[in-house]
Amino acid sequence: MNTITTAQAAQFLMEHDDFLILTHVRPDGDTIGCAAGLCHALRRAGKTAHVLENPGATSLFTGYLEGLTTPNGEGNRTVVSVDIAARSLFPDNAQVFLDRVDLAIDHHPSQEFFARATCLNSGKASCGEVVLEVVKEFTSLTPDIGRALYVALSTDCGCFQYSNTDAAAHRAAAELMETGFDPYPINRVHFRTKTFKRLKLEGLLAQGMELRDNGATALVFLTQRMIQELGADERDMDNISAFVGQVEGVKNGVTLKETAGGHVKISLRTDPGDLNASAVCALLGGGGHAAASGAMMKGTVEAVRQAVIDAIEQVRNG
Amino acid sequence: MNTITTAQAAQFLMEHDDFLILTHVRPDGDTIGCAAGLCHALRRAGKTAHVLENPGATSLFTGYLEGLTTPNGEGNRTVVSVDIAARSLFPDNAQVFLDRVDLAIDHHPSQEFFARATCLNSGKASCGEVVLEVVKEFTSLTPDIGRALYVALSTDCGCFQYSNTDAAAHRAAAELMETGFDPYPINRVHFRTKTFKRLKLEGLLAQGMELRDNGATALVFLTQRMIQELGADERDMDNISAFVGQVEGVKNGVTLKETAGGHVKISLRTDPGDLNASAVCALLGGGGHAAASGAMMKGTVEAVRQAVIDAIEQVRNG
């Protein structure tokens, strides 16, 4: 693997042109915000840059990419991925670039080093902060860059509420806010507003919630039947895995979401002092961070539920 | 009025001793956090300092004052108020100090200047940031000071989501976090935790929610049967009238809560540019502010629902 510093990443970007920026499958605020922020910064530095369209981007995020996307990578020569930790996280339309990524910018400890060069800072709460460090090496910040990277940072640390939030995250937020964009509408949309269907979905999750370990562990179940009866779409279910962790006394929250294809997506958020989420999900074929990890398994929700409970037991007793 | 700078406030504190710190009635995180942070800092500087007990402090906040309070002000000579804007906000047991406050530290533009000297910065999102500036003039920060002032800051800006959050608030948060306390448990308790019963209650409200006016008006219904079946108490229902306003697109949220005595409590939160809540509630025998009003009516939930809908129509068409 070839890891490079933020200064080296900036130098690489300045020595190249015609950029195509890739985001990960089921895109969240961090990958979208990073792509938008980097694209704005590269254009400001006089470069040609586009973000590859991500078909999975919901209306919550597509606005940040307005005027920045391209439907395909033709004619683009320099490929940069942002917030993509693994080959399995490339969207379908980005598969063609699997072995053609020139630079990966990331913050995941589980980074697979699929790119020719990787700028990784796993100490950062968000990839947005890594992109911020890179961007500052070659241009000054604008409100557009500030807004995009604020979306990346704030969504990945739950608006400064998650355990990954550190002093550096707050300092980065201050620096971004000083570019002059208005963060309030962003906070309102991403942290204070829910769709009607989302509220109904949360109601169903609350009613089906299973509490274990004297209330320290909670499991919620999101089935295809619930999704179809409500007519809920991806946006209604965005970041649904954070829901279960709200319950008073719950340290470890498990969300099991049945996919249309007969798989169950496991999402585990833990108090890392109590349980290492990454270790549990590794036993289930997945991975991630100590406080937030995931895995995907084939089978019924009931079977996967038992597998998750067993994996938690195994990590606790191991 | 005698306003003084943070440096002058620090000088005053260093020139005096035997401090009694006052908090406001219905104490929130800002007043409690300021009192605890200032008390820790004064003790660190070798002073004798106590916080006057506040009978209104709930279990959410009393922990921050452990070992710092005194039941009365006897023997204390220097009285300092924190986050108290007006004489009407003195708790009952602090009334005796109404004309004896030596120094008021505050951030409210509505400050009444009841003290001999006032250190006011109305540009700050929280009083905690004003106390931070004062404290740094006479001592270095410890984790105890950091934790207390972080509670003040974070609760007063809705964990960096409200529109009062600025770059300075994030910089203060970073500085406080660098003292080494763990902010995650604080964020969890104050911003991310709901009781299991509260979540179930919200689920029931969501399922019974009625949308009108193309989704601009939403009504939720909280019946005695729901409360009794869940065994929900006052804490589970705290601020429940804010729930309905979360729904995307809703400008005007109505919460109807059936009381044990056969009445229905009406709570109306509106976008005052769209609908004057006070005018609607005046028609129902109540009142309040343009953006938040209430009324109490005798009758069934269904009858009161119709009366509220009629009153909204009447105000819209009047």
Coordinates of N, CA and C in Angstrom, one line a residue, chain B residues 19-24 27-43 49-54 57 61-62 64-70 80-84 105 127-132 135 138 144-145 147-153:
Chain B
F19 N -17.8 33.0 48.1 CA -18.7 33.2 47.1 C -20.0 32.4 47.2
L20 N -21.1 33.0 46.9 CA -22.4 32.3 46.8 C -22.9 32.5 45.3
I21 N -23.1 31.4 44.6 CA -23.5 31.5 43.2 C -25.0 31.2 43.0
L22 N -25.7 32.0 42.3 CA -27.1 31.9 42.2 C -27.5 31.4 40.7
T23 N -28.5 30.6 40.6 CA -29.0 30.1 39.3 C -30.4 30.5 39.2
H24 N -31.0 30.4 38.0 CA -32.3 30.9 37.8 C -33.4 29.8 38.0
P27 N -34.3 25.7 36.5 CA -33.0 25.8 36.0 C -32.7 24.9 34.8
D28 N -32.0 25.3 33.8 CA -31.6 24.6 32.6 C -30.1 24.2 32.7
G29 N -29.6 23.6 31.6 CA -28.2 23.3 31.6 C -27.3 24.4 31.6
D30 N -27.7 25.6 31.0 CA -26.8 26.7 31.0 C -26.6 27.3 32.4
T31 N -27.6 27.5 33.1 CA -27.4 28.1 34.5 C -26.7 27.2 35.4
I32 N -27.1 25.9 35.4 CA -26.5 24.9 36.2 C -25.0 24.7 35.8
G33 N -24.7 24.5 34.6 CA -23.4 24.3 34.1 C -22.5 25.5 34.4
C34 N -23.0 26.7 34.3 CA -22.2 27.9 34.6 C -21.9 27.9 36.1
A35 N -22.9 27.6 36.9 CA -22.7 27.7 38.4 C -21.6 26.6 38.8
A36 N -21.7 25.4 38.2 CA -20.8 24.4 38.6 C -19.4 24.7 38.1
G37 N -19.3 25.2 36.9 CA -18.0 25.5 36.3 C -17.3 26.7 37.0
L38 N -18.1 27.7 37.3 CA -17.5 28.9 38.1 C -17.1 28.4 39.5
C39 N -17.9 27.6 40.1 CA -17.6 27.2 41.5 C -16.3 26.3 41.5
H40 N -16.2 25.4 40.5 CA -14.9 24.6 40.4 C -13.7 25.5 40.2
A41 N -13.9 26.5 39.3 CA -12.8 27.4 39.0 C -12.3 28.2 40.2
L42 N -13.3 28.8 40.9 CA -13.0 29.6 42.1 C -12.3 28.8 43.2
R43 N -12.8 27.5 43.4 CA -12.1 26.6 44.4 C -10.7 26.3 43.9
A49 N -16.2 28.8 47.8 CA -17.3 29.0 46.8 C -18.4 28.0 47.0
H50 N -19.6 28.4 46.9 CA -20.8 27.4 46.9 C -21.8 27.9 45.9
V51 N -22.6 26.9 45.5 CA -23.8 27.2 44.7 C -25.0 27.1 45.6
L52 N -25.9 28.1 45.5 CA -27.1 28.0 46.3 C -28.0 26.9 45.8
E53 N -28.4 26.0 46.6 CA -29.3 24.9 46.1 C -30.5 25.5 45.4
N54 N -30.9 24.8 44.3 CA -32.0 25.3 43.5 C -33.1 24.2 43.6
A57 N -34.1 22.1 40.4 CA -33.2 21.3 39.6 C -33.7 19.9 39.5
F61 N -29.9 17.3 36.0 CA -28.8 18.3 36.3 C -28.2 18.3 37.6
T62 N -28.8 17.7 38.7 CA -28.3 17.8 40.0 C -26.9 17.2 40.2
Y64 N -24.3 17.5 38.4 CA -23.2 18.4 38.1 C -22.9 19.3 39.3
L65 N -23.8 19.4 40.2 CA -23.6 20.2 41.4 C -23.2 19.5 42.6
E66 N -22.9 18.2 42.5 CA -22.5 17.4 43.7 C -21.3 17.9 44.4
G67 N -21.5 18.1 45.7 CA -20.3 18.7 46.5 C -20.1 20.1 46.4
L68 N -21.0 20.8 45.6 CA -20.8 22.3 45.4 C -21.9 23.1 46.1
T69 N -23.0 22.5 46.5 CA -24.1 23.4 46.9 C -24.1 23.6 48.4
T70 N -24.9 24.7 48.7 CA -25.2 25.0 50.1 C -26.7 25.3 50.2
V80 N -22.8 36.1 43.3 CA -22.6 36.1 41.9 C -23.8 35.3 41.2
S81 N -24.5 36.0 40.3 CA -25.5 35.2 39.5 C -25.0 34.8 38.2
V82 N -25.5 33.7 37.7 CA -25.1 33.2 36.4 C -26.3 32.9 35.5
D83 N -26.4 33.5 34.3 CA -27.5 33.2 33.4 C -28.9 33.7 33.9
I84 N -28.9 34.6 34.9 CA -30.1 35.2 35.3 C -30.3 36.5 34.7
I105 N -23.2 37.5 35.7 CA -22.6 37.1 34.5 C -23.7 36.6 33.6
C127 N -24.4 31.4 28.2 CA -23.7 32.0 29.3 C -22.5 31.3 29.6
G128 N -22.5 30.0 29.3 CA -21.3 29.2 29.6 C -20.0 29.7 28.9
E129 N -20.2 30.3 27.7 CA -19.1 30.9 27.0 C -18.6 32.2 27.6
V130 N -19.5 32.9 28.3 CA -19.0 34.1 29.0 C -18.3 33.7 30.2
V131 N -18.8 32.7 31.0 CA -18.1 32.2 32.2 C -16.7 31.7 31.8
L132 N -16.7 31.0 30.6 CA -15.4 30.4 30.2 C -14.3 31.6 30.0
V135 N -13.3 32.8 33.5 CA -12.5 31.8 34.2 C -11.1 31.7 33.7
F138 N -8.3 33.8 35.2 CA -7.7 33.7 36.5 C -7.2 32.2 36.9
D144 N -13.2 19.0 35.2 CA -14.5 19.4 35.9 C -15.0 20.7 35.4
I145 N -14.2 21.7 35.2 CA -14.6 23.0 34.6 C -15.1 22.8 33.2
R147 N -16.3 20.0 31.7 CA -17.5 19.3 31.7 C -18.7 20.2 32.0
A148 N -18.6 21.0 33.1 CA -19.7 21.8 33.5 C -20.0 22.9 32.4
L149 N -19.0 23.5 31.9 CA -19.2 24.6 30.9 C -19.7 24.0 29.5
Y150 N -19.3 22.7 29.3 CA -19.7 22.1 28.0 C -21.2 21.8 28.2
V151 N -21.7 21.4 29.4 CA -23.1 21.2 29.6 C -23.9 22.5 29.3
A152 N -23.3 23.6 29.9 CA -23.9 24.9 29.7 C -24.1 25.3 28.2
L153 N -22.9 25.1 27.5 CA -22.9 25.5 26.1 C -23.8 24.6 25.2

